[in-house]
PDB file of C-alpha atoms in Angstrom:
ATOM      1  CA  UNK A   1       0.053  -0.011  -0.039  1.00 48.00           C
ATOM      2  CA  UNK A   2       1.120   3.389  -0.752  1.00 48.00           C
ATOM      3  CA  UNK A   3       0.763   6.650   1.071  1.00 49.00           C
ATOM      4  CA  UNK A   4       0.528  10.126  -0.307  1.00 51.00           C
ATOM      5  CA  UNK A   5       4.262  10.776  -0.066  1.00 56.00           C
ATOM      6  CA  UNK A   6       5.369   7.829  -2.251  1.00 54.00           C
ATOM      7  CA  UNK A   7       6.247   5.475   0.903  1.00 58.00           C
ATOM      8  CA  UNK A   8       5.410   1.841   0.870  1.00 62.00           C
ATOM      9  CA  UNK A   9       3.879   0.078   3.768  1.00 68.00           C
ATOM     10  CA  UNK A  10       4.705  -3.554   3.677  1.00 70.00           C
ATOM     11  CA  UNK A  11       2.120  -6.061   5.292  1.00 67.00           C
ATOM     12  CA  UNK A  12       3.635  -9.073   6.764  1.00 68.00           C
ATOM     13  CA  UNK A  13       1.931 -12.449   6.964  1.00 63.00           C
ATOM     14  CA  UNK A  14       1.556 -11.960  10.640  1.00 58.00           C
ATOM     15  CA  UNK A  15      -0.521  -8.671  10.017  1.00 54.00           C
ATOM     16  CA  UNK A  16      -2.494 -10.511   7.219  1.00 58.00           C
ATOM     17  CA  UNK A  17      -3.176 -13.374   9.622  1.00 55.00           C
ATOM     18  CA  UNK A  18      -4.344 -10.758  12.354  1.00 55.00           C
ATOM     19  CA  UNK A  19      -6.489  -8.920   9.857  1.00 53.00           C
ATOM     20  CA  UNK A  20      -7.983 -11.978   8.576  1.00 56.00           C
ATOM     21  CA  UNK A  21      -8.902 -13.041  12.170  1.00 55.00           C
ATOM     22  CA  UNK A  22     -11.096  -9.689  12.716  1.00 56.00           C
ATOM     23  CA  UNK A  23     -12.756  -9.641   9.178  1.00 57.00           C
ATOM     24  CA  UNK A  24     -16.202 -10.400   8.273  1.00 59.00           C
ATOM     25  CA  UNK A  25     -15.195 -13.333   6.085  1.00 66.00           C
ATOM     26  CA  UNK A  26     -15.680 -16.986   7.156  1.00 71.00           C
ATOM     27  CA  UNK A  27     -13.647 -19.719   6.101  1.00 79.00           C
ATOM     28  CA  UNK A  28     -14.981 -22.310   3.857  1.00 83.00           C
ATOM     29  CA  UNK A  29     -15.409 -24.827   6.534  1.00 84.00           C
ATOM     30  CA  UNK A  30     -17.332 -22.228   8.588  1.00 82.00           C
ATOM     31  CA  UNK A  31     -19.451 -21.339   5.538  1.00 85.00           C
ATOM     32  CA  UNK A  32     -20.209 -25.078   5.043  1.00 92.00           C
ATOM     33  CA  UNK A  33     -21.218 -25.455   8.681  1.00 91.00           C
ATOM     34  CA  UNK A  34     -23.432 -22.332   8.500  1.00 91.00           C
ATOM     35  CA  UNK A  35     -25.328 -23.456   5.284  1.00 94.00           C
ATOM     36  CA  UNK A  36     -25.744 -27.043   6.868  1.00 96.00           C
ATOM     37  CA  UNK A  37     -27.045 -25.812  10.109  1.00 95.00           C
ATOM     38  CA  UNK A  38     -29.434 -23.162   8.290  1.00 95.00           C
ATOM     39  CA  UNK A  39     -30.839 -25.967   5.876  1.00 95.00           C
ATOM     40  CA  UNK A  40     -31.788 -28.186   8.907  1.00 96.00           C
ATOM     41  CA  UNK A  41     -33.479 -25.358  10.806  1.00 96.00           C
ATOM     42  CA  UNK A  42     -35.051 -24.169   7.548  1.00 94.00           C
ATOM     43  CA  UNK A  43     -36.509 -27.635   6.826  1.00 95.00           C
ATOM     44  CA  UNK A  44     -37.886 -27.968  10.426  1.00 93.00           C
ATOM     45  CA  UNK A  45     -41.236 -25.772   9.676  1.00 92.00           C
ATOM     46  CA  UNK A  46     -42.071 -28.179   6.903  1.00 92.00           C
ATOM     47  CA  UNK A  47     -43.017 -30.933   9.542  1.00 91.00           C
ATOM     48  CA  UNK A  48     -45.417 -28.145  11.124  1.00 88.00           C
ATOM     49  CA  UNK A  49     -47.049 -27.200   7.867  1.00 90.00           C
ATOM     50  CA  UNK A  50     -47.283 -31.064   6.581  1.00 91.00           C
ATOM     51  CA  UNK A  51     -48.671 -32.472   9.802  1.00 88.00           C
ATOM     52  CA  UNK A  52     -50.381 -29.500  11.742  1.00 87.00           C
ATOM     53  CA  UNK A  53     -51.671 -27.210   8.543  1.00 82.00           C
ATOM     54  CA  UNK A  54     -52.093 -30.489   6.360  1.00 86.00           C
ATOM     55  CA  UNK A  55     -50.341 -29.408   3.430  1.00 86.00           C
ATOM     56  CA  UNK A  56     -49.745 -31.912   0.784  1.00 87.00           C
ATOM     57  CA  UNK A  57     -45.864 -32.262   0.087  1.00 87.00           C
ATOM     58  CA  UNK A  58     -46.471 -33.330  -3.566  1.00 90.00           C
ATOM     59  CA  UNK A  59     -48.700 -30.437  -4.120  1.00 90.00           C
ATOM     60  CA  UNK A  60     -46.606 -27.541  -2.423  1.00 89.00           C
ATOM     61  CA  UNK A  61     -43.156 -29.097  -3.231  1.00 90.00           C
ATOM     62  CA  UNK A  62     -41.903 -26.589  -5.257  1.00 94.00           C
ATOM     63  CA  UNK A  63     -43.076 -23.656  -3.067  1.00 93.00           C
ATOM     64  CA  UNK A  64     -41.336 -25.625  -0.213  1.00 93.00           C
ATOM     65  CA  UNK A  65     -38.108 -25.900  -1.847  1.00 95.00           C
ATOM     66  CA  UNK A  66     -38.011 -22.206  -2.994  1.00 96.00           C
ATOM     67  CA  UNK A  67     -38.852 -21.036   0.535  1.00 95.00           C
ATOM     68  CA  UNK A  68     -36.441 -23.483   2.079  1.00 96.00           C
ATOM     69  CA  UNK A  69     -33.469 -22.345  -0.020  1.00 97.00           C
ATOM     70  CA  UNK A  70     -34.292 -18.697   0.478  1.00 97.00           C
ATOM     71  CA  UNK A  71     -34.687 -19.234   4.124  1.00 97.00           C
ATOM     72  CA  UNK A  72     -31.411 -21.140   4.424  1.00 97.00           C
ATOM     73  CA  UNK A  73     -29.391 -18.299   2.552  1.00 96.00           C
ATOM     74  CA  UNK A  74     -31.030 -15.704   5.046  1.00 96.00           C
ATOM     75  CA  UNK A  75     -30.449 -17.671   8.199  1.00 96.00           C
ATOM     76  CA  UNK A  76     -26.773 -18.245   6.955  1.00 95.00           C
ATOM     77  CA  UNK A  77     -26.571 -14.645   6.252  1.00 94.00           C
ATOM     78  CA  UNK A  78     -27.770 -14.137   9.893  1.00 94.00           C
ATOM     79  CA  UNK A  79     -25.269 -16.490  11.500  1.00 94.00           C
ATOM     80  CA  UNK A  80     -22.455 -14.876   9.680  1.00 92.00           C
ATOM     81  CA  UNK A  81     -23.520 -11.348  10.837  1.00 91.00           C
ATOM     82  CA  UNK A  82     -24.032 -12.630  14.422  1.00 89.00           C
ATOM     83  CA  UNK A  83     -20.707 -14.304  14.639  1.00 88.00           C
ATOM     84  CA  UNK A  84     -18.772 -11.367  13.519  1.00 85.00           C
ATOM     85  CA  UNK A  85     -20.376  -9.145  16.412  1.00 84.00           C
ATOM     86  CA  UNK A  86     -20.111 -11.869  19.037  1.00 84.00           C
ATOM     87  CA  UNK A  87     -16.605 -12.936  18.279  1.00 83.00           C
ATOM     88  CA  UNK A  88     -15.118  -9.464  19.412  1.00 80.00           C
ATOM     89  CA  UNK A  89     -17.293  -9.452  22.540  1.00 83.00           C
ATOM     90  CA  UNK A  90     -16.173 -13.237  23.450  1.00 79.00           C
ATOM     91  CA  UNK A  91     -12.686 -12.347  22.742  1.00 80.00           C
ATOM     92  CA  UNK A  92     -12.710  -9.403  25.190  1.00 79.00           C
ATOM     93  CA  UNK A  93     -14.400 -11.401  27.936  1.00 79.00           C
ATOM     94  CA  UNK A  94     -12.157 -14.508  27.616  1.00 74.00           C
ATOM     95  CA  UNK A  95      -8.896 -12.648  27.285  1.00 73.00           C
ATOM     96  CA  UNK A  96      -7.720 -12.838  30.956  1.00 76.00           C
ATOM     97  CA  UNK A  97      -8.752 -16.388  31.349  1.00 78.00           C
ATOM     98  CA  UNK A  98      -7.216 -17.636  28.110  1.00 72.00           C
ATOM     99  CA  UNK A  99      -3.976 -15.653  29.001  1.00 72.00           C
ATOM    100  CA  UNK A 100      -3.623 -17.323  32.503  1.00 78.00           C
ATOM    101  CA  UNK A 101      -4.161 -20.687  30.545  1.00 78.00           C
ATOM    102  CA  UNK A 102      -1.556 -20.149  27.909  1.00 73.00           C
ATOM    103  CA  UNK A 103       0.840 -18.878  30.435  1.00 72.00           C
ATOM    104  CA  UNK A 104       0.336 -21.652  32.662  1.00 76.00           C
ATOM    105  CA  UNK A 105       0.927 -24.152  29.692  1.00 76.00           C
ATOM    106  CA  UNK A 106       4.327 -22.632  29.152  1.00 73.00           C
ATOM    107  CA  UNK A 107       7.058 -24.179  31.277  1.00 69.00           C
ATOM    108  CA  UNK A 108       8.673 -22.002  33.657  1.00 64.00           C
ATOM    109  CA  UNK A 109      12.287 -23.140  32.623  1.00 57.00           C
ATOM    110  CA  UNK A 110      11.686 -22.132  29.013  1.00 65.00           C
ATOM    111  CA  UNK A 111      12.832 -18.776  28.212  1.00 73.00           C
ATOM    112  CA  UNK A 112      10.385 -17.479  25.635  1.00 71.00           C
ATOM    113  CA  UNK A 113      10.363 -13.800  24.129  1.00 73.00           C
ATOM    114  CA  UNK A 114       7.371 -11.880  25.183  1.00 72.00           C
ATOM    115  CA  UNK A 115       6.472 -11.271  21.697  1.00 76.00           C
ATOM    116  CA  UNK A 116       6.110 -14.954  21.172  1.00 76.00           C
ATOM    117  CA  UNK A 117       4.014 -15.290  24.414  1.00 73.00           C
ATOM    118  CA  UNK A 118       1.695 -12.496  23.189  1.00 75.00           C
ATOM    119  CA  UNK A 119       1.295 -14.124  19.848  1.00 78.00           C
ATOM    120  CA  UNK A 120       0.442 -17.334  21.424  1.00 76.00           C
ATOM    121  CA  UNK A 121      -2.273 -15.875  23.727  1.00 75.00           C
ATOM    122  CA  UNK A 122      -3.699 -14.037  20.584  1.00 80.00           C
ATOM    123  CA  UNK A 123      -3.990 -17.066  18.636  1.00 80.00           C
ATOM    124  CA  UNK A 124      -5.534 -19.060  21.453  1.00 79.00           C
ATOM    125  CA  UNK A 125      -7.894 -15.924  22.297  1.00 81.00           C
ATOM    126  CA  UNK A 126      -9.055 -15.925  18.635  1.00 81.00           C
ATOM    127  CA  UNK A 127      -9.544 -19.837  18.557  1.00 81.00           C
ATOM    128  CA  UNK A 128     -11.668 -19.797  21.591  1.00 81.00           C
ATOM    129  CA  UNK A 129     -13.601 -16.675  20.495  1.00 83.00           C
ATOM    130  CA  UNK A 130     -14.073 -18.169  16.963  1.00 84.00           C
ATOM    131  CA  UNK A 131     -15.641 -21.590  18.461  1.00 86.00           C
ATOM    132  CA  UNK A 132     -17.680 -19.775  21.108  1.00 87.00           C
ATOM    133  CA  UNK A 133     -19.047 -17.013  18.665  1.00 87.00           C
ATOM    134  CA  UNK A 134     -19.842 -19.732  15.871  1.00 90.00           C
ATOM    135  CA  UNK A 135     -21.772 -22.124  18.502  1.00 92.00           C
ATOM    136  CA  UNK A 136     -23.691 -19.411  20.178  1.00 93.00           C
ATOM    137  CA  UNK A 137     -24.560 -17.557  16.780  1.00 92.00           C
ATOM    138  CA  UNK A 138     -26.060 -20.847  15.418  1.00 95.00           C
ATOM    139  CA  UNK A 139     -27.935 -21.584  18.846  1.00 96.00           C
ATOM    140  CA  UNK A 140     -29.367 -17.900  19.230  1.00 95.00           C
ATOM    141  CA  UNK A 141     -30.424 -17.751  15.481  1.00 96.00           C
ATOM    142  CA  UNK A 142     -32.034 -21.010  15.380  1.00 96.00           C
ATOM    143  CA  UNK A 143     -34.259 -20.339  18.604  1.00 96.00           C
ATOM    144  CA  UNK A 144     -35.286 -17.063  17.218  1.00 96.00           C
ATOM    145  CA  UNK A 145     -36.115 -18.515  13.881  1.00 96.00           C
ATOM    146  CA  UNK A 146     -38.211 -21.131  15.056  1.00 96.00           C
ATOM    147  CA  UNK A 147     -39.829 -18.922  17.617  1.00 96.00           C
ATOM    148  CA  UNK A 148     -40.675 -16.367  14.866  1.00 96.00           C
ATOM    149  CA  UNK A 149     -41.877 -19.043  12.550  1.00 95.00           C
ATOM    150  CA  UNK A 150     -44.326 -20.402  15.070  1.00 94.00           C
ATOM    151  CA  UNK A 151     -45.506 -16.899  16.379  1.00 95.00           C
ATOM    152  CA  UNK A 152     -46.312 -15.989  12.683  1.00 95.00           C
ATOM    153  CA  UNK A 153     -47.568 -19.204  11.627  1.00 92.00           C
ATOM    154  CA  UNK A 154     -50.052 -19.905  14.658  1.00 91.00           C
ATOM    155  CA  UNK A 155     -50.742 -16.300  15.762  1.00 93.00           C
ATOM    156  CA  UNK A 156     -50.145 -13.430  13.077  1.00 92.00           C
ATOM    157  CA  UNK A 157     -51.048 -15.412  10.100  1.00 90.00           C
ATOM    158  CA  UNK A 158     -53.441 -18.151  11.567  1.00 87.00           C
ATOM    159  CA  UNK A 159     -56.496 -16.811   9.242  1.00 91.00           C
ATOM    160  CA  UNK A 160     -54.418 -17.216   5.923  1.00 91.00           C
ATOM    161  CA  UNK A 161     -54.574 -20.201   3.485  1.00 90.00           C
ATOM    162  CA  UNK A 162     -51.849 -22.674   4.425  1.00 89.00           C
ATOM    163  CA  UNK A 163     -49.929 -21.861   1.234  1.00 90.00           C
ATOM    164  CA  UNK A 164     -49.537 -18.273   1.797  1.00 93.00           C
ATOM    165  CA  UNK A 165     -49.277 -18.782   5.670  1.00 93.00           C
ATOM    166  CA  UNK A 166     -46.058 -20.977   4.974  1.00 93.00           C
ATOM    167  CA  UNK A 167     -44.600 -18.458   2.446  1.00 94.00           C
ATOM    168  CA  UNK A 168     -45.189 -15.547   4.723  1.00 95.00           C
ATOM    169  CA  UNK A 169     -44.223 -17.232   8.072  1.00 95.00           C
ATOM    170  CA  UNK A 170     -40.953 -18.694   6.694  1.00 95.00           C
ATOM    171  CA  UNK A 171     -40.067 -15.555   4.542  1.00 96.00           C
ATOM    172  CA  UNK A 172     -40.849 -13.171   7.270  1.00 96.00           C
ATOM    173  CA  UNK A 173     -38.956 -15.261  10.038  1.00 96.00           C
ATOM    174  CA  UNK A 174     -35.938 -15.502   8.038  1.00 96.00           C
ATOM    175  CA  UNK A 175     -36.091 -11.782   6.750  1.00 96.00           C
ATOM    176  CA  UNK A 176     -36.471 -10.400  10.313  1.00 96.00           C
ATOM    177  CA  UNK A 177     -33.655 -12.845  11.389  1.00 95.00           C
ATOM    178  CA  UNK A 178     -31.486 -11.349   8.828  1.00 94.00           C
ATOM    179  CA  UNK A 179     -32.352  -7.893   9.630  1.00 95.00           C
ATOM    180  CA  UNK A 180     -31.963  -8.350  13.491  1.00 92.00           C
ATOM    181  CA  UNK A 181     -28.543  -9.737  12.766  1.00 90.00           C
ATOM    182  CA  UNK A 182     -27.284  -6.549  11.018  1.00 88.00           C
ATOM    183  CA  UNK A 183     -27.333  -4.692  14.163  1.00 79.00           C
ATOM    184  CA  UNK A 184     -24.138  -3.941  15.918  1.00 67.00           C
ATOM    185  CA  UNK A 185     -25.072  -4.472  19.459  1.00 61.00           C
TER     186      UNK A 185
END
């Protein structure tokens, strides 16, 4: 990167790794995890509409597939946004405990530079925050999605035709979930 006066700033691999840890981008593994969990939670309302609202899967299959795919994408979007916000909160809350654990795991007789200790602490803190934020984002968004789907299906839209009830219940639940996830707090 160059500045206005022609000086060059060199970004090292360590700097790139640190920037990657705090970016909104998720790894391929996390993305697959998000999409699989989102697909599972998006398919769940199908049972509700099949058994309770007595919708025939053969008759409404195309609509179910379209809405399930849309819902999967929106729920996965919500996971990603929630994870980003939660990761920083969890990293701050776990910083002291992780530092104690890492420092305890380093033998006293081993002389290690402070920079290397700090790097180990930062790496472990990011690892813990990554795991906790992913798990909590999936749990929180799943609960909220199922709650909103039941709320819309049985209370708000109960008088509608089951076909429209399904489309609006699932669409509104997934849309609101995605909208709520864009908040910063």
